[in-house]
Amino acid sequence: MHVLVTGGLGFIGATLTEHLLGQGARVTAADSRWFNGLPLEPPHGAEVSARAARIEAAGGRVAVLDLQDEDALGALLADARPTHIAHLAGLSRADVARADPVACVHANVTLTTRLAARCKEAGTLRRFLLVSSSMVYGHFEQDPC
């Protein structure tokens, strides 16, 4: 099984990536290193770097790219040849969506549709899982998730 996890360095994505690696899957964690449309700032950037190091130490691959970059996306799919995708990249916070609904639709609908179409063209994909937000479990900075 070859799994591509988009948002693979995020809160849930990194945990899923490490779990899949522990189960013997070949995994590529793709991430832009941005969170909800904003670049990561300290200390979050250091946390993400530590996640990337753990994934690579466990035998996984980390690809830093923006899913909007058609060439980078094509190269990633050609290299990873995923049979399964866990798509966790997108704008997940309601306040961000309210502030810029056009960007939210672009990230969550347009890019997801484009990713699915590119995977279909590649012909290797068997399963596509879309995960919209960890926020369904509560506010991660206040409630225990």
Coordinates of N, CA and C in Angstrom, one line a residue:
M1 N 0.8 -1.2 0.0 CA 0.0 0.0 0.0 C 0.9 1.2 0.0
H2 N 0.6 2.2 -0.9 CA 1.4 3.4 -1.0 C 0.4 4.5 -0.7
V3 N 0.6 5.2 0.5 CA -0.3 6.2 0.9 C 0.3 7.6 0.8
L4 N -0.5 8.5 0.3 CA -0.2 9.9 0.3 C -1.1 10.6 1.3
V5 N -0.5 11.3 2.3 CA -1.2 12.0 3.3 C -1.0 13.5 3.0
T6 N -2.0 14.2 2.6 CA -1.8 15.7 2.4 C -2.2 16.3 3.7
G7 N -1.5 17.4 4.0 CA -1.5 17.9 5.4 C -0.8 17.0 6.4
G8 N 0.1 16.2 5.8 CA 0.8 15.2 6.5 C 1.7 15.6 7.7
L9 N 1.9 16.9 7.9 CA 2.7 17.3 9.0 C 1.8 18.0 10.0
G10 N 0.5 18.0 9.8 CA -0.4 18.6 10.7 C -0.7 17.8 12.0
F11 N -1.6 18.3 12.8 CA -2.0 17.6 14.0 C -2.4 16.2 13.8
I12 N -3.4 16.0 12.9 CA -3.9 14.6 12.7 C -3.0 13.9 11.6
G13 N -2.6 14.7 10.6 CA -1.9 14.1 9.5 C -0.6 13.4 9.9
A14 N 0.2 14.0 10.8 CA 1.4 13.4 11.3 C 1.2 12.2 12.1
T15 N 0.2 12.2 12.9 CA -0.2 11.0 13.7 C -0.6 9.9 12.8
L16 N -1.4 10.2 11.8 CA -1.9 9.2 10.9 C -0.7 8.6 10.1
T17 N 0.2 9.5 9.6 CA 1.4 9.1 8.9 C 2.2 8.1 9.7
E18 N 2.5 8.5 10.9 CA 3.3 7.7 11.8 C 2.6 6.3 12.1
H19 N 1.3 6.3 12.2 CA 0.6 5.1 12.4 C 0.7 4.2 11.2
L20 N 0.5 4.7 10.0 CA 0.6 3.9 8.8 C 2.0 3.4 8.6
L21 N 3.0 4.2 8.9 CA 4.4 3.7 8.8 C 4.6 2.5 9.7
G22 N 4.0 2.6 10.9 CA 4.1 1.5 11.9 C 3.4 0.2 11.4
Q23 N 2.5 0.4 10.5 CA 1.7 -0.8 10.0 C 2.4 -1.3 8.7
G24 N 3.5 -0.7 8.3 CA 4.3 -1.2 7.2 C 3.9 -0.6 5.9
A25 N 3.1 0.4 5.9 CA 2.7 1.1 4.6 C 3.9 2.0 4.1
R26 N 4.0 2.2 2.8 CA 4.9 3.2 2.3 C 4.1 4.5 2.3
V27 N 4.6 5.5 2.9 CA 3.9 6.8 3.1 C 4.7 8.0 2.7
T28 N 4.0 8.9 2.0 CA 4.5 10.2 1.7 C 3.6 11.2 2.4
A29 N 4.2 12.0 3.3 CA 3.5 13.1 4.0 C 3.7 14.4 3.2
A30 N 2.7 14.9 2.5 CA 2.8 16.2 1.8 C 2.2 17.3 2.6
D31 N 2.9 18.4 2.6 CA 2.5 19.5 3.4 C 3.1 20.8 2.9
S32 N 2.3 21.9 3.0 CA 2.8 23.2 2.6 C 3.6 23.9 3.7
R33 N 3.4 23.4 5.0 CA 4.0 24.1 6.2 C 3.3 25.4 6.5
W34 N 2.0 25.5 6.0 CA 1.1 26.6 6.3 C 0.0 26.0 7.1
F35 N -0.7 26.9 7.9 CA -1.9 26.4 8.6 C -3.0 27.4 8.4
N36 N -4.1 26.9 7.8 CA -5.3 27.8 7.5 C -4.9 29.1 6.8
G37 N -4.1 29.0 5.8 CA -3.8 30.1 5.0 C -2.7 31.0 5.5
L38 N -2.0 30.6 6.6 CA -1.0 31.4 7.2 C 0.3 30.6 7.4
P39 N 1.5 31.2 7.1 CA 2.7 30.5 7.4 C 2.9 30.2 8.9
L40 N 3.5 29.1 9.2 CA 3.7 28.7 10.5 C 4.7 29.6 11.2
E41 N 4.4 30.0 12.4 CA 5.3 30.8 13.2 C 5.7 30.1 14.4
P42 N 6.9 30.5 15.0 CA 7.3 29.8 16.2 C 6.3 29.8 17.3
P43 N 6.1 28.8 18.1 CA 6.9 27.6 18.1 C 6.3 26.5 17.2
H44 N 5.3 26.8 16.4 CA 4.6 25.8 15.6 C 5.5 25.3 14.5
G45 N 6.4 26.1 13.9 CA 7.3 25.7 12.9 C 8.3 24.6 13.4
A46 N 8.7 24.8 14.6 CA 9.7 23.8 15.2 C 8.9 22.5 15.5
E47 N 7.7 22.6 15.9 CA 6.9 21.4 16.1 C 6.7 20.6 14.8
V48 N 6.4 21.3 13.7 CA 6.3 20.7 12.4 C 7.6 20.1 12.0
S49 N 8.7 20.8 12.2 CA 10.0 20.2 11.8 C 10.3 18.9 12.6
A50 N 9.9 18.9 13.8 CA 10.1 17.7 14.6 C 9.3 16.5 14.1
R51 N 8.0 16.8 13.7 CA 7.2 15.8 13.1 C 7.8 15.3 11.8
A52 N 8.3 16.2 11.0 CA 8.9 15.7 9.8 C 10.1 14.8 10.0
A53 N 10.9 15.2 11.0 CA 12.1 14.4 11.4 C 11.7 13.0 11.8
R54 N 10.6 12.9 12.7 CA 10.1 11.6 13.1 C 9.6 10.7 12.0
I55 N 8.9 11.3 11.1 CA 8.4 10.6 9.9 C 9.5 10.1 9.1
E56 N 10.5 10.9 8.8 CA 11.6 10.4 8.0 C 12.5 9.4 8.7
A57 N 12.6 9.5 10.0 CA 13.3 8.5 10.8 C 12.6 7.2 10.8
A58 N 11.3 7.2 10.6 CA 10.5 6.0 10.6 C 10.4 5.4 9.2
G59 N 11.1 6.0 8.2 CA 11.1 5.5 6.9 C 10.1 6.1 5.9
G60 N 9.4 7.2 6.4 CA 8.5 7.9 5.5 C 9.2 9.0 4.7
R61 N 8.5 9.5 3.8 CA 9.0 10.6 2.9 C 8.2 11.8 3.2
V62 N 8.8 13.0 3.3 CA 8.2 14.3 3.5 C 8.4 15.1 2.2
A63 N 7.3 15.6 1.7 CA 7.3 16.4 0.5 C 6.7 17.8 0.9
V64 N 7.5 18.8 0.8 CA 6.9 20.2 1.1 C 6.6 20.8 -0.2
L65 N 5.3 21.1 -0.4 CA 4.8 21.7 -1.6 C 3.4 22.3 -1.4
D66 N 3.0 23.2 -2.3 CA 1.7 23.8 -2.3 C 0.9 23.0 -3.3
L67 N -0.3 22.5 -2.9 CA -1.1 21.7 -3.8 C -1.6 22.5 -5.0
Q68 N -1.5 23.9 -4.9 CA -1.9 24.7 -6.0 C -0.9 24.7 -7.2
D69 N 0.3 24.2 -6.9 CA 1.3 24.2 -7.9 C 1.1 22.9 -8.7
E70 N 0.6 23.1 -9.9 CA 0.3 21.9 -10.8 C 1.5 21.1 -11.1
D71 N 2.6 21.7 -11.4 CA 3.8 20.9 -11.7 C 4.3 20.1 -10.5
A72 N 4.3 20.8 -9.4 CA 4.8 20.1 -8.1 C 3.8 18.9 -7.8
L73 N 2.5 19.2 -8.0 CA 1.6 18.1 -7.7 C 1.8 16.9 -8.6
G74 N 1.9 17.2 -9.9 CA 2.2 16.2 -10.9 C 3.4 15.4 -10.6
A75 N 4.5 16.1 -10.2 CA 5.7 15.4 -9.9 C 5.6 14.5 -8.6
L76 N 4.8 15.0 -7.6 CA 4.6 14.3 -6.4 C 3.8 13.0 -6.7
L77 N 2.7 13.1 -7.5 CA 1.9 11.9 -7.8 C 2.7 10.9 -8.7
A78 N 3.5 11.4 -9.6 CA 4.3 10.5 -10.4 C 5.4 9.8 -9.6
D79 N 5.9 10.4 -8.6 CA 6.9 9.8 -7.7 C 6.3 8.9 -6.7
A80 N 5.3 9.4 -6.0 CA 4.7 8.6 -4.9 C 3.8 7.5 -5.4
R81 N 3.1 7.7 -6.6 CA 2.2 6.7 -7.2 C 1.3 6.1 -6.1
P82 N 0.5 6.9 -5.4 CA -0.3 6.5 -4.3 C -1.4 5.5 -4.7
T83 N -1.6 4.5 -3.9 CA -2.8 3.7 -4.1 C -3.9 4.2 -3.2
H84 N -3.6 4.9 -2.1 CA -4.5 5.5 -1.2 C -4.1 6.9 -0.9
I85 N -5.1 7.8 -0.7 CA -4.8 9.2 -0.3 C -5.7 9.5 0.9
A86 N -5.1 10.0 1.9 CA -5.8 10.7 3.1 C -5.6 12.2 2.9
H87 N -6.6 12.8 2.5 CA -6.5 14.3 2.1 C -7.0 15.1 3.3
L88 N -6.0 15.6 4.0 CA -6.2 16.4 5.2 C -5.8 17.9 5.1
A89 N -5.4 18.3 3.9 CA -5.0 19.6 3.6 C -6.2 20.5 3.3
G90 N -6.3 21.6 3.9 CA -7.4 22.5 3.6 C -7.5 23.6 4.7
L91 N -8.5 24.4 4.5 CA -8.8 25.4 5.6 C -9.9 24.8 6.5
S92 N -9.5 24.6 7.7 CA -10.3 23.8 8.6 C -11.0 24.7 9.7
R93 N -10.7 25.9 9.9 CA -11.3 26.7 10.9 C -12.4 27.5 10.4
A94 N -13.5 27.5 11.1 CA -14.7 28.3 10.7 C -14.4 29.8 10.7
D95 N -13.7 30.3 11.6 CA -13.4 31.8 11.6 C -12.6 32.2 10.3
V96 N -11.7 31.3 9.8 CA -11.0 31.6 8.6 C -11.9 31.5 7.4
A97 N -12.8 30.6 7.4 CA -13.8 30.4 6.3 C -14.7 31.6 6.3
R98 N -15.1 32.1 7.4 CA -16.0 33.3 7.4 C -15.3 34.5 7.0
A99 N -14.0 34.6 7.3 CA -13.2 35.8 6.9 C -12.9 35.8 5.4
D100 N -12.8 34.7 4.8 CA -12.4 34.6 3.4 C -13.1 33.4 2.7
P101 N -14.4 33.5 2.5 CA -15.1 32.3 2.0 C -14.6 31.9 0.6
V102 N -14.1 32.8 -0.2 CA -13.6 32.4 -1.6 C -12.4 31.6 -1.4
A103 N -11.5 32.0 -0.6 CA -10.3 31.2 -0.3 C -10.6 29.8 0.2
C104 N -11.6 29.8 1.1 CA -12.0 28.5 1.7 C -12.6 27.6 0.6
V105 N -13.4 28.0 -0.2 CA -14.0 27.2 -1.3 C -12.8 26.7 -2.2
H106 N -11.9 27.6 -2.5 CA -10.8 27.3 -3.4 C -10.0 26.2 -2.8
A107 N -9.6 26.3 -1.5 CA -8.8 25.3 -0.8 C -9.5 24.0 -0.6
N108 N -10.8 24.1 -0.2 CA -11.5 22.9 0.2 C -12.2 22.2 -0.9
V109 N -12.7 22.9 -1.9 CA -13.4 22.3 -3.0 C -12.6 22.2 -4.2
T110 N -12.1 23.3 -4.7 CA -11.4 23.3 -6.0 C -10.2 22.5 -6.0
L111 N -9.3 22.7 -4.9 CA -8.1 21.9 -4.9 C -8.3 20.4 -4.6
T112 N -9.3 20.1 -3.8 CA -9.7 18.7 -3.6 C -10.1 18.1 -4.8
T113 N -11.0 18.8 -5.6 CA -11.5 18.2 -6.9 C -10.3 18.0 -7.8
R114 N -9.4 19.0 -7.9 CA -8.2 18.9 -8.8 C -7.3 17.7 -8.4
L115 N -7.1 17.6 -7.1 CA -6.3 16.4 -6.6 C -6.9 15.1 -7.0
A116 N -8.2 15.0 -6.8 CA -8.9 13.7 -7.2 C -8.8 13.5 -8.7
A117 N -9.0 14.5 -9.5 CA -8.9 14.3 -10.9 C -7.5 13.9 -11.3
R118 N -6.5 14.5 -10.8 CA -5.1 14.2 -11.1 C -4.8 12.7 -10.7
C119 N -5.3 12.3 -9.6 CA -5.1 10.9 -9.1 C -5.8 9.9 -10.1
K120 N -7.0 10.3 -10.5 CA -7.7 9.5 -11.5 C -6.9 9.3 -12.8
E121 N -6.4 10.5 -13.3 CA -5.5 10.4 -14.5 C -4.3 9.5 -14.3
A122 N -3.7 9.5 -13.1 CA -2.5 8.7 -12.8 C -2.8 7.2 -12.9
G123 N -4.1 6.9 -12.5 CA -4.5 5.5 -12.6 C -4.1 4.5 -11.5
T124 N -3.5 5.0 -10.5 CA -3.0 4.1 -9.4 C -3.9 4.1 -8.2
L125 N -4.8 5.0 -8.1 CA -5.5 5.2 -6.8 C -6.7 4.3 -6.7
R126 N -6.8 3.7 -5.5 CA -7.9 2.8 -5.1 C -8.8 3.4 -4.1
R127 N -8.3 4.3 -3.2 CA -9.2 4.9 -2.2 C -8.7 6.3 -2.0
F128 N -9.7 7.2 -1.8 CA -9.5 8.6 -1.5 C -10.4 9.0 -0.3
L129 N -9.7 9.3 0.8 CA -10.4 9.7 2.0 C -10.2 11.2 2.2
L130 N -11.3 11.9 2.4 CA -11.3 13.3 2.7 C -11.6 13.6 4.1
V131 N -10.7 14.2 4.9 CA -11.0 14.6 6.3 C -11.0 16.1 6.3
S132 N -12.1 16.7 6.8 CA -12.3 18.1 6.7 C -11.7 18.9 7.8
S133 N -11.7 18.4 9.0 CA -11.3 19.2 10.1 C -11.2 18.5 11.4
S134 N -10.1 18.8 12.2 CA -10.0 18.2 13.6 C -10.9 19.1 14.5
M135 N -11.5 20.2 14.0 CA -12.3 21.1 14.9 C -13.6 20.4 15.3
V136 N -14.0 19.3 14.7 CA -15.2 18.6 15.1 C -15.0 18.1 16.5
Y137 N -13.8 17.9 16.9 CA -13.5 17.4 18.3 C -13.4 18.5 19.3
G138 N -13.6 19.7 18.9 CA -13.5 20.9 19.9 C -12.3 21.7 19.5
H139 N -12.2 22.9 20.1 CA -11.2 23.8 19.9 C -9.9 23.3 20.5
F140 N -8.9 23.0 19.6 CA -7.7 22.3 20.0 C -6.8 23.1 21.0
E141 N -7.0 24.4 21.1 CA -6.2 25.1 22.1 C -6.9 25.3 23.4
Q142 N -8.2 24.9 23.5 CA -9.0 25.0 24.8 C -9.6 23.8 25.3
D143 N -10.2 23.0 24.5 CA -10.9 21.7 24.9 C -9.9 20.6 24.8
P144 N -10.0 19.6 25.6 CA -9.2 18.4 25.4 C -9.8 17.7 24.1
C145 N -9.0 17.4 23.2 CA -9.5 16.7 22.0 C -9.6 15.2 22.2

